[in-house]
CSV table of C-alpha atoms in Angstrom, one decimal:
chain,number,residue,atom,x,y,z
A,1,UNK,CA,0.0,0.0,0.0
A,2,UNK,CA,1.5,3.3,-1.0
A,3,UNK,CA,0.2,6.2,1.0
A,4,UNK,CA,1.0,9.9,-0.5
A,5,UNK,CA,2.3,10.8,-3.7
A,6,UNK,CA,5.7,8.6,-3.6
A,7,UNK,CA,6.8,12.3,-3.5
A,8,UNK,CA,8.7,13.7,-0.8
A,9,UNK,CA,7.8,16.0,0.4
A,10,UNK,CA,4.6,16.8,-0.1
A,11,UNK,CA,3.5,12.8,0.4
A,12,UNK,CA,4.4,10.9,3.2
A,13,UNK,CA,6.4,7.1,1.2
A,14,UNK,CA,5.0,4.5,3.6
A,15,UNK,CA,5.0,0.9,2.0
A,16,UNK,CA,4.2,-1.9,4.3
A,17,UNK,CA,7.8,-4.1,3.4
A,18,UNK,CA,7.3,-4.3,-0.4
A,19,UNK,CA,10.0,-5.9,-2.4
A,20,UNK,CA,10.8,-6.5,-6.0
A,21,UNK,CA,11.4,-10.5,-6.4
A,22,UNK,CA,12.8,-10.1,-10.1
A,23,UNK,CA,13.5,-12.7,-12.7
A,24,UNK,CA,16.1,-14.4,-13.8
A,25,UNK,CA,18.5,-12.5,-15.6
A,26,UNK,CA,17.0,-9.1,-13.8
A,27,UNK,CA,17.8,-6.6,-11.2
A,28,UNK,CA,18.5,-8.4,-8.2
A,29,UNK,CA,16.4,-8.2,-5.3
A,30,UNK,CA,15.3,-4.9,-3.4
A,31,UNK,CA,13.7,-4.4,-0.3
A,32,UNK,CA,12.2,-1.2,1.0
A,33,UNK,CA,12.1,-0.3,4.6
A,34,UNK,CA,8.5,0.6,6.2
A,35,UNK,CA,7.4,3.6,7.5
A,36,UNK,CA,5.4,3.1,10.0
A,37,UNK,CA,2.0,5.1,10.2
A,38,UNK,CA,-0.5,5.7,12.9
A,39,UNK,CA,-3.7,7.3,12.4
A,40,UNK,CA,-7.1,7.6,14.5
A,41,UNK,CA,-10.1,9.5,14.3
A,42,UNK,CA,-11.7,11.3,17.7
A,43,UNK,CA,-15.0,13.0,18.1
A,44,UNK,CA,-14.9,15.7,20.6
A,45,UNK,CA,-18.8,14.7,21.9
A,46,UNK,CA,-20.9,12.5,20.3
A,47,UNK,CA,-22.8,14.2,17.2
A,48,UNK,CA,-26.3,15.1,18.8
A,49,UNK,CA,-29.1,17.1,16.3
A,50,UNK,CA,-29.9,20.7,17.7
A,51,UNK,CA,-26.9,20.6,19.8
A,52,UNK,CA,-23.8,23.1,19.9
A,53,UNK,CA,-20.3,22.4,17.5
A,54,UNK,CA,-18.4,19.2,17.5
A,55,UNK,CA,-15.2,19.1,16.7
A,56,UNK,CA,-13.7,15.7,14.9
A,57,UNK,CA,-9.9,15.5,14.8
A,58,UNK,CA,-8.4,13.5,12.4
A,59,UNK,CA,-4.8,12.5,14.0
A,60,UNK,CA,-2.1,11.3,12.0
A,61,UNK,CA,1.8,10.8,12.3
A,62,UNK,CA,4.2,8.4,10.1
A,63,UNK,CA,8.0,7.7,11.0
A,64,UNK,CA,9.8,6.8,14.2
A,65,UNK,CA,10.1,8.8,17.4
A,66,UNK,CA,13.7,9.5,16.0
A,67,UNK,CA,12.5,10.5,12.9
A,68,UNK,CA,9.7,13.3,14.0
A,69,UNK,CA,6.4,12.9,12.8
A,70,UNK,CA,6.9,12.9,8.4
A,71,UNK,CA,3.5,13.3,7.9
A,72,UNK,CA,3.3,17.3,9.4
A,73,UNK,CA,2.2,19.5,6.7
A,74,UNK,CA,1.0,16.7,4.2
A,75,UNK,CA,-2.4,16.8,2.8
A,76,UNK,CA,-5.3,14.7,3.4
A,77,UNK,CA,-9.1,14.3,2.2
A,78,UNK,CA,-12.1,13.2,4.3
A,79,UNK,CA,-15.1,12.7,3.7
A,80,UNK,CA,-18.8,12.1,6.3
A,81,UNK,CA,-21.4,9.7,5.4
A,82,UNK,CA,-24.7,8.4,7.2
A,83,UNK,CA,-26.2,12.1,6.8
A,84,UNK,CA,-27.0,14.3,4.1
A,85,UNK,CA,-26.3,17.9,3.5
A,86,UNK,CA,-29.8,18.4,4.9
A,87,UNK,CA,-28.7,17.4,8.5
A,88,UNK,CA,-26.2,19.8,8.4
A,89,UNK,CA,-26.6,23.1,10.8
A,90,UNK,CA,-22.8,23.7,9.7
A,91,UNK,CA,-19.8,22.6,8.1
A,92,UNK,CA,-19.5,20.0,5.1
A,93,UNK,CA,-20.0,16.7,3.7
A,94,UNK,CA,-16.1,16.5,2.4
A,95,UNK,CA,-12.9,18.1,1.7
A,96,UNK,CA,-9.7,18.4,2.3
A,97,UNK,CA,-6.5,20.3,5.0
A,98,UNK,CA,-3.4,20.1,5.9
A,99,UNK,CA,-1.9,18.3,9.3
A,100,UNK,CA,-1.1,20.4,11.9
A,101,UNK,CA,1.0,19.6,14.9
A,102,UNK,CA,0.2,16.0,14.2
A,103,UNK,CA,-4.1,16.3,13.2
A,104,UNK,CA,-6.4,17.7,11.1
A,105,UNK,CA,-9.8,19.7,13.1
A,106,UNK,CA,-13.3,19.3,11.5
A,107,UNK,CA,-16.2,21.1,12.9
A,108,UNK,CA,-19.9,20.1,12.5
A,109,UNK,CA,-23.7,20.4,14.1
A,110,UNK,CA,-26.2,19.1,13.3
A,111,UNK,CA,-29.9,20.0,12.7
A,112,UNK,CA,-33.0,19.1,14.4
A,113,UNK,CA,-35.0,17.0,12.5
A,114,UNK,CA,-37.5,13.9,12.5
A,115,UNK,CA,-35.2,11.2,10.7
A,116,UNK,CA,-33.8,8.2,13.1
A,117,UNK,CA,-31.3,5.8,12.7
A,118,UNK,CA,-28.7,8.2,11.1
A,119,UNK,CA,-24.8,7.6,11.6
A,120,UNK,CA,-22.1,10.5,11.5
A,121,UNK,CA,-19.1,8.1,9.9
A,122,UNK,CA,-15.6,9.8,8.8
A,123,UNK,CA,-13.1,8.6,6.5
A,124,UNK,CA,-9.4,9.8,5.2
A,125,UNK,CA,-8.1,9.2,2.2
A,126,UNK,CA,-4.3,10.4,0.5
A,127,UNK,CA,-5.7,11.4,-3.0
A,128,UNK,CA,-8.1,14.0,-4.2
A,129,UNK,CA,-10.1,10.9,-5.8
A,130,UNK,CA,-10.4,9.3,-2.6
A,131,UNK,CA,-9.6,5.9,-3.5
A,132,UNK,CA,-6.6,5.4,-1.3
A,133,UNK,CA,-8.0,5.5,2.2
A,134,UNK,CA,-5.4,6.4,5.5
A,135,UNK,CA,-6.5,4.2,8.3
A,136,UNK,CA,-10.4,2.8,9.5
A,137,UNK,CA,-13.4,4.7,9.3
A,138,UNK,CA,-14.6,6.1,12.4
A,139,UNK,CA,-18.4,6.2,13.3
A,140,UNK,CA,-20.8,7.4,16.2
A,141,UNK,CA,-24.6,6.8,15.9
A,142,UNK,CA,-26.2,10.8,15.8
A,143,UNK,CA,-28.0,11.0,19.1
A,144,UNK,CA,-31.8,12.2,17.9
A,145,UNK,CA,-34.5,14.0,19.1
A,146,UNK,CA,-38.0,13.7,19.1
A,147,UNK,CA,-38.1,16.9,17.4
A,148,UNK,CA,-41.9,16.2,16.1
A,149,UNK,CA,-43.1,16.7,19.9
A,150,UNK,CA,-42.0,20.0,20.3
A,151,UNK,CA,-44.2,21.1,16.7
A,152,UNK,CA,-48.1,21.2,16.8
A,153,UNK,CA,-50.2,18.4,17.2
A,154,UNK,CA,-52.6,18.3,14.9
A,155,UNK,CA,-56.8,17.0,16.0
A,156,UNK,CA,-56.6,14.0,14.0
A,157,UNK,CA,-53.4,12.6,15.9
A,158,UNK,CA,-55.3,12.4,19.0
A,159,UNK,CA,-57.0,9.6,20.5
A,160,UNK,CA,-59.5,10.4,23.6
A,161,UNK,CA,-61.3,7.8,25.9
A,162,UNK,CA,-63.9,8.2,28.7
A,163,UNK,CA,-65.6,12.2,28.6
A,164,UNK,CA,-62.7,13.7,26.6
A,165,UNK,CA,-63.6,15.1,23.3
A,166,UNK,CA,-62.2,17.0,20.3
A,167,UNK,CA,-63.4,20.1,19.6
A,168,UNK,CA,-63.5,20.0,15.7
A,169,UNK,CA,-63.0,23.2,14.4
A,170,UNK,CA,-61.4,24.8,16.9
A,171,UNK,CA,-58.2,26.7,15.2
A,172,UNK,CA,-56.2,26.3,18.2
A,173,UNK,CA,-56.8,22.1,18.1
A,174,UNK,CA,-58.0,22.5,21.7
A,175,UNK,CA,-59.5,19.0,23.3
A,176,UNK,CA,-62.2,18.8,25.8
A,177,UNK,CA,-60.7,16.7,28.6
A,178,UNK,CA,-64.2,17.3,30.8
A,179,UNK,CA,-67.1,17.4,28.2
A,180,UNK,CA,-69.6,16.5,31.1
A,181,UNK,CA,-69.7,17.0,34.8
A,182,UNK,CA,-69.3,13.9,37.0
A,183,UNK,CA,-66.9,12.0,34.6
A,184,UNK,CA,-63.4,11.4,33.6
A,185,UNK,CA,-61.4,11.1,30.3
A,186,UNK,CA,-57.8,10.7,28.6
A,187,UNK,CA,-56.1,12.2,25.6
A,188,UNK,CA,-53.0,11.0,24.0
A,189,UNK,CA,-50.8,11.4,21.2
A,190,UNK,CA,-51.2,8.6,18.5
A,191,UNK,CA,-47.5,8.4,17.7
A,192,UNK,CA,-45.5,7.0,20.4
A,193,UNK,CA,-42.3,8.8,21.3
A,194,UNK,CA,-38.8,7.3,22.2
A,195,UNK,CA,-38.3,7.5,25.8
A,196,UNK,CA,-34.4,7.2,25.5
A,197,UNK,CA,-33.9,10.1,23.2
A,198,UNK,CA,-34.6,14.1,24.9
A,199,UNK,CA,-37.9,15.2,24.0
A,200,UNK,CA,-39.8,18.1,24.8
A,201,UNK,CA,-44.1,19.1,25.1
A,202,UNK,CA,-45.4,22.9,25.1
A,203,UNK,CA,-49.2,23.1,25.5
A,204,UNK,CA,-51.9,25.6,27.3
A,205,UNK,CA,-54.1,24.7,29.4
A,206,UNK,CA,-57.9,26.5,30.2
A,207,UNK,CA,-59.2,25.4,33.2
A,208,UNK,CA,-62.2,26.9,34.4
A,209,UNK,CA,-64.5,25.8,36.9
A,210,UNK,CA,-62.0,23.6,38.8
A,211,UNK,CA,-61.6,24.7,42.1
A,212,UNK,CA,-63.3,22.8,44.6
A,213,UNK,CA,-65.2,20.8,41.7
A,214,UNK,CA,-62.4,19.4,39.9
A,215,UNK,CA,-59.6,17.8,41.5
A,216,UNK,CA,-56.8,18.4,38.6
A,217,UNK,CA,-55.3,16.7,36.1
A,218,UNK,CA,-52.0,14.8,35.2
A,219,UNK,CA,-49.6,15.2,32.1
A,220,UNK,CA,-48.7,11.4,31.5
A,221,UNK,CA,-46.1,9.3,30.2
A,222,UNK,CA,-47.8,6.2,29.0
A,223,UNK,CA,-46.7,2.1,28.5
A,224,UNK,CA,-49.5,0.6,29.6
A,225,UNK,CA,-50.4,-2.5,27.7
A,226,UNK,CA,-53.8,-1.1,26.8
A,227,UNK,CA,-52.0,1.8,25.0
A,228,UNK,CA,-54.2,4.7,23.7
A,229,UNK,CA,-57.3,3.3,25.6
A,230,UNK,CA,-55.4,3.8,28.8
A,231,UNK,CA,-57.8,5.5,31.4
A,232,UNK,CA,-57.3,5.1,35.2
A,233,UNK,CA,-60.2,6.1,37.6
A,234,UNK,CA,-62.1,9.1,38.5
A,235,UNK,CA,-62.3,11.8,41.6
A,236,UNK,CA,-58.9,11.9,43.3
A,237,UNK,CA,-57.6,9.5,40.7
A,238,UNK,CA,-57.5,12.4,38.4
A,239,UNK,CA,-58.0,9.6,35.4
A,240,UNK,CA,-54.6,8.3,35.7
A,241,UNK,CA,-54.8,6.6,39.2
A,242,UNK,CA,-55.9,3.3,40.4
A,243,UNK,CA,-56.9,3.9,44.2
A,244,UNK,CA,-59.0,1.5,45.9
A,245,UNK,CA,-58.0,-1.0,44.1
A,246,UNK,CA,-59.2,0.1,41.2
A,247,UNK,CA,-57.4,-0.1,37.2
A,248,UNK,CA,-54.4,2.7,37.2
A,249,UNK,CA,-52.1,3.1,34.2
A,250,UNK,CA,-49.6,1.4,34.4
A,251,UNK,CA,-45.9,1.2,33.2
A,252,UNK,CA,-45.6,4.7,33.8
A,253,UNK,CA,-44.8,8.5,34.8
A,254,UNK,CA,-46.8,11.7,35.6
A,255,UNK,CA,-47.2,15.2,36.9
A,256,UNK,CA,-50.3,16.3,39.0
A,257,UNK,CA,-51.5,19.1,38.6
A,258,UNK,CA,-53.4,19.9,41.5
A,259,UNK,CA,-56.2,22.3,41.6
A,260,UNK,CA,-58.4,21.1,44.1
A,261,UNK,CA,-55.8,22.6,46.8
A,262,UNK,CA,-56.1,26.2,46.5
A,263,UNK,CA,-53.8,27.1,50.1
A,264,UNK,CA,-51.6,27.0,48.0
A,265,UNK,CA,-52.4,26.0,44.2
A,266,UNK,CA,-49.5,22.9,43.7
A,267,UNK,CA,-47.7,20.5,41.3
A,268,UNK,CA,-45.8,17.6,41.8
A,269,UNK,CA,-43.9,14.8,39.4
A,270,UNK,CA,-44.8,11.1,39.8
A,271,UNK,CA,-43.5,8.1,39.9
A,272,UNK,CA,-46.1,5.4,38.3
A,273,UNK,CA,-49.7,4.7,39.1
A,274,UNK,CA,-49.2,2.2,41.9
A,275,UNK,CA,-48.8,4.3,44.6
A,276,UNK,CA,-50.7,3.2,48.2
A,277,UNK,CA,-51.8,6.3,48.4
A,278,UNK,CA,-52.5,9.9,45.9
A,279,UNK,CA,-49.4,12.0,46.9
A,280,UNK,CA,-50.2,15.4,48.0
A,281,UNK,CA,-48.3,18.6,45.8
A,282,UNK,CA,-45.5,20.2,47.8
A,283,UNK,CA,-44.5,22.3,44.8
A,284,UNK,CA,-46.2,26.0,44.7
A,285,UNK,CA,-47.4,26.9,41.1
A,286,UNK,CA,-46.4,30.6,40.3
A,287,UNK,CA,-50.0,31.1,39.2
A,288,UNK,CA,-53.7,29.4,40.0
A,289,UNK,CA,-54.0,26.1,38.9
A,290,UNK,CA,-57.8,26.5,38.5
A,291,UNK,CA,-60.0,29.2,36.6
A,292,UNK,CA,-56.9,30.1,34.7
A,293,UNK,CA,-55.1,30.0,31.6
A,294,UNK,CA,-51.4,29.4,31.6
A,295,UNK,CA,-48.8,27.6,29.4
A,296,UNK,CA,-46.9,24.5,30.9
A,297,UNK,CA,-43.4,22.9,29.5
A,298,UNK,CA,-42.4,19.6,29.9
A,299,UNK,CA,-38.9,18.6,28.7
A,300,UNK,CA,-37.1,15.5,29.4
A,301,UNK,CA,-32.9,14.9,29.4
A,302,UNK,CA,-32.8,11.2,28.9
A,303,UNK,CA,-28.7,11.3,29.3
A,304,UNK,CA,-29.4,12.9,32.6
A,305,UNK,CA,-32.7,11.6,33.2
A,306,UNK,CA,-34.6,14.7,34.8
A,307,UNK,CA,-38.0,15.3,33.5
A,308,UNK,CA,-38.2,19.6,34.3
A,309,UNK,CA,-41.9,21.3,34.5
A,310,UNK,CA,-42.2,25.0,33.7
A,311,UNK,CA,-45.0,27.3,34.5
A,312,UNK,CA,-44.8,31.4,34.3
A,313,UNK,CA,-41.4,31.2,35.1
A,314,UNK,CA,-40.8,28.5,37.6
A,315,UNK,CA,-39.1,25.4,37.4
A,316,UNK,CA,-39.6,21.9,39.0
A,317,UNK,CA,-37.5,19.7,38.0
A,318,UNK,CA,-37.1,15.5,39.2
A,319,UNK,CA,-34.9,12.5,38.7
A,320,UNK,CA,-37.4,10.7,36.3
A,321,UNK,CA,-35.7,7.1,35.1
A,322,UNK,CA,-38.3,6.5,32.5
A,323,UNK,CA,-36.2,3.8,31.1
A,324,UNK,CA,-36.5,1.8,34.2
A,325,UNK,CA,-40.4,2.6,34.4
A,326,UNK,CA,-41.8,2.2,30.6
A,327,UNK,CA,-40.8,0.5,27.6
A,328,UNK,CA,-38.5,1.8,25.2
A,329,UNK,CA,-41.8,3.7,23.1
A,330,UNK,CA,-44.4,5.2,25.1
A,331,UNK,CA,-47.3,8.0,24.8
A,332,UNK,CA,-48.1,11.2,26.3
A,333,UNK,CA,-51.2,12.3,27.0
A,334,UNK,CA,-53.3,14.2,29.4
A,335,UNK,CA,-56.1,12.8,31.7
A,336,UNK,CA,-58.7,14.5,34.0
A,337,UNK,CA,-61.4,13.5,36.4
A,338,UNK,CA,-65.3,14.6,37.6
A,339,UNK,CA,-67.1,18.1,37.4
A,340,UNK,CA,-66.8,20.8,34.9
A,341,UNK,CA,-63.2,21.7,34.2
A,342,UNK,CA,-61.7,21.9,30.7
């Protein structure tokens, strides 16, 4: 293998002990010494969409420690694969630079977007052409998110049980989680989301008519086995519940939002639907849970696993191992028991 131009400088020679056997009659025998070359390819985090700069540093040196590093100032081309130009945020697809102080630095990001099972793969190669290749390729899976959960969810991607309802032709694709008093209902999200990738859920909630007739309602993380149709039980079950020995949803995760407690107005994260007993809110809302209008985020780190609730400006944030609680897809929905809140 010949590596370079066979020019030096300019190309680094490094043949891996090739020799000239000749013929009868011929040139007699030559052997050429090897130089030996090392190479590698590090990634300075792993490539992540919607996520700051990356650096990649090709690192390359040929020779002996005697000899210093031959290959400083030589010229190599690279090239990334797995993605398209598309998932770029910045930087490029190929090209081509000269080692410095013993490595090339590329720098990329990468956009948010809804394609999975993408692969950020480097190669190097001597020649322009790119058919003499320096080394192994080096490649990271791209670490995703579920960027689809942080756009609009459209009417028709909603499945409701029990009292909920859609309110068709509402501009705003609003749902009716209490269509009728004394009742109790469930909305989710047809497409399920991948609990071991970040993901994040904006929405607005108008409650009205809650305090003191409805006991709240719970933002849920769902693996039960009976999927969309999930519903727990009413009153202080909030819909998502099982007290009394009653059906809960299981296989998975929640925050109450509590607006039958009005001294003061509370929310609090939970862990499953098993629990002995309804857990009481400890966390203050900035603003009244019931007769109110307000906007609520819900973002989840699965690296660090913290699930973080936002309301008007305050922050609750919990260890939430959702991975040890649900299976690996699982979806979110809202649920909401008894009276006349919306």
């Amino acid at each position: 293998m010949v590596w370079g131009d066979q020019h030096y400088p300019g190309g680094i020679p490094a043949w891996n002990d090739i020799q000239n056997d000749g013929n009868a009659g011929q040139s007699p025998q030559i052997s050429i010494a090897e130089v030996p070359l090392t190479s590698s390819i590090t990634f300075s985090a792993n490539p992540k969409e919607g996520a700051e700069i990356f650096t990649t540093s090709i690192n390359l040196s040929a020779g002996t420690q005697d000899s210093g590093n031959l290959a400083e100032g030589s010229t190599v081309y690279w090239k990334v694969s797995g993605i398209s130009e598309h998932d770029l945020a910045s930087g490029q697809l190929s090209g081509s630079g000269t080692i410095t102080n013993g490595k090339l630095d590329l720098q990329h990001s990468l956009k948010k977007d809804s394609d999975t099972g993408e692969s950020f793969e480097v190669s190097v190669f001597s020649d322009a052409e790119m058919t003499q290749q320096i080394g192994v390729n080096k490649s990271e899976t791209v670490v995703e998110t579920n960027q689809i959960v942080d756009g609009t969810i459209n009417q028709n991607e909603i499945h409701v049980n029990g009292s909920s309802s859609i309110l068709l032709g509402d501009p705003s694709n609003k749902v009716q989680l209490l269509a009728t008093k004394h009742g109790w209902g469930s909305a989710w999200w047809k497409r399920s989301i991948d609990i071991t990738r970040d993901w994040s859920k904006t929405f607005e909630i108008d409650a009205y008519n809650g305090s003191g007739a409805s006991d709240g309602f719970t933002f849920a993380i769902n693996g039960d086995p009976r999927g969309l149709e999930a519903l727990g039980d009413g009153g202080q079950n909030l819909g998502f519940f099982g007290y009394d020995s009653k059906t809960g949803i299981s296989s998975s995760y929640a925050v109450l939002f509590d607006m039958f407690t009005t001294q003061p107005d509370s929310l609090i994260g939970l862990e499953g639907s098993t629990s002995a007993t309804i857990p009481q809110g400890s966390i203050s809302a900035p603003v009244s849970l019931a007769n109110n209008t307000y906007n609520v985020q819900i973002e989840y780190s699965a690296s660090q696993k913290i699930l973080t609730t936002s309301l008007r400006g305050k922050s609750f944030s919990q260890s939430a191992d959702l991975q040890a609680l649900l299976p690996t897809h699982a979806y979110i929905g809202f649920k909401l028991p008894m009276a006349a809140a919306h």
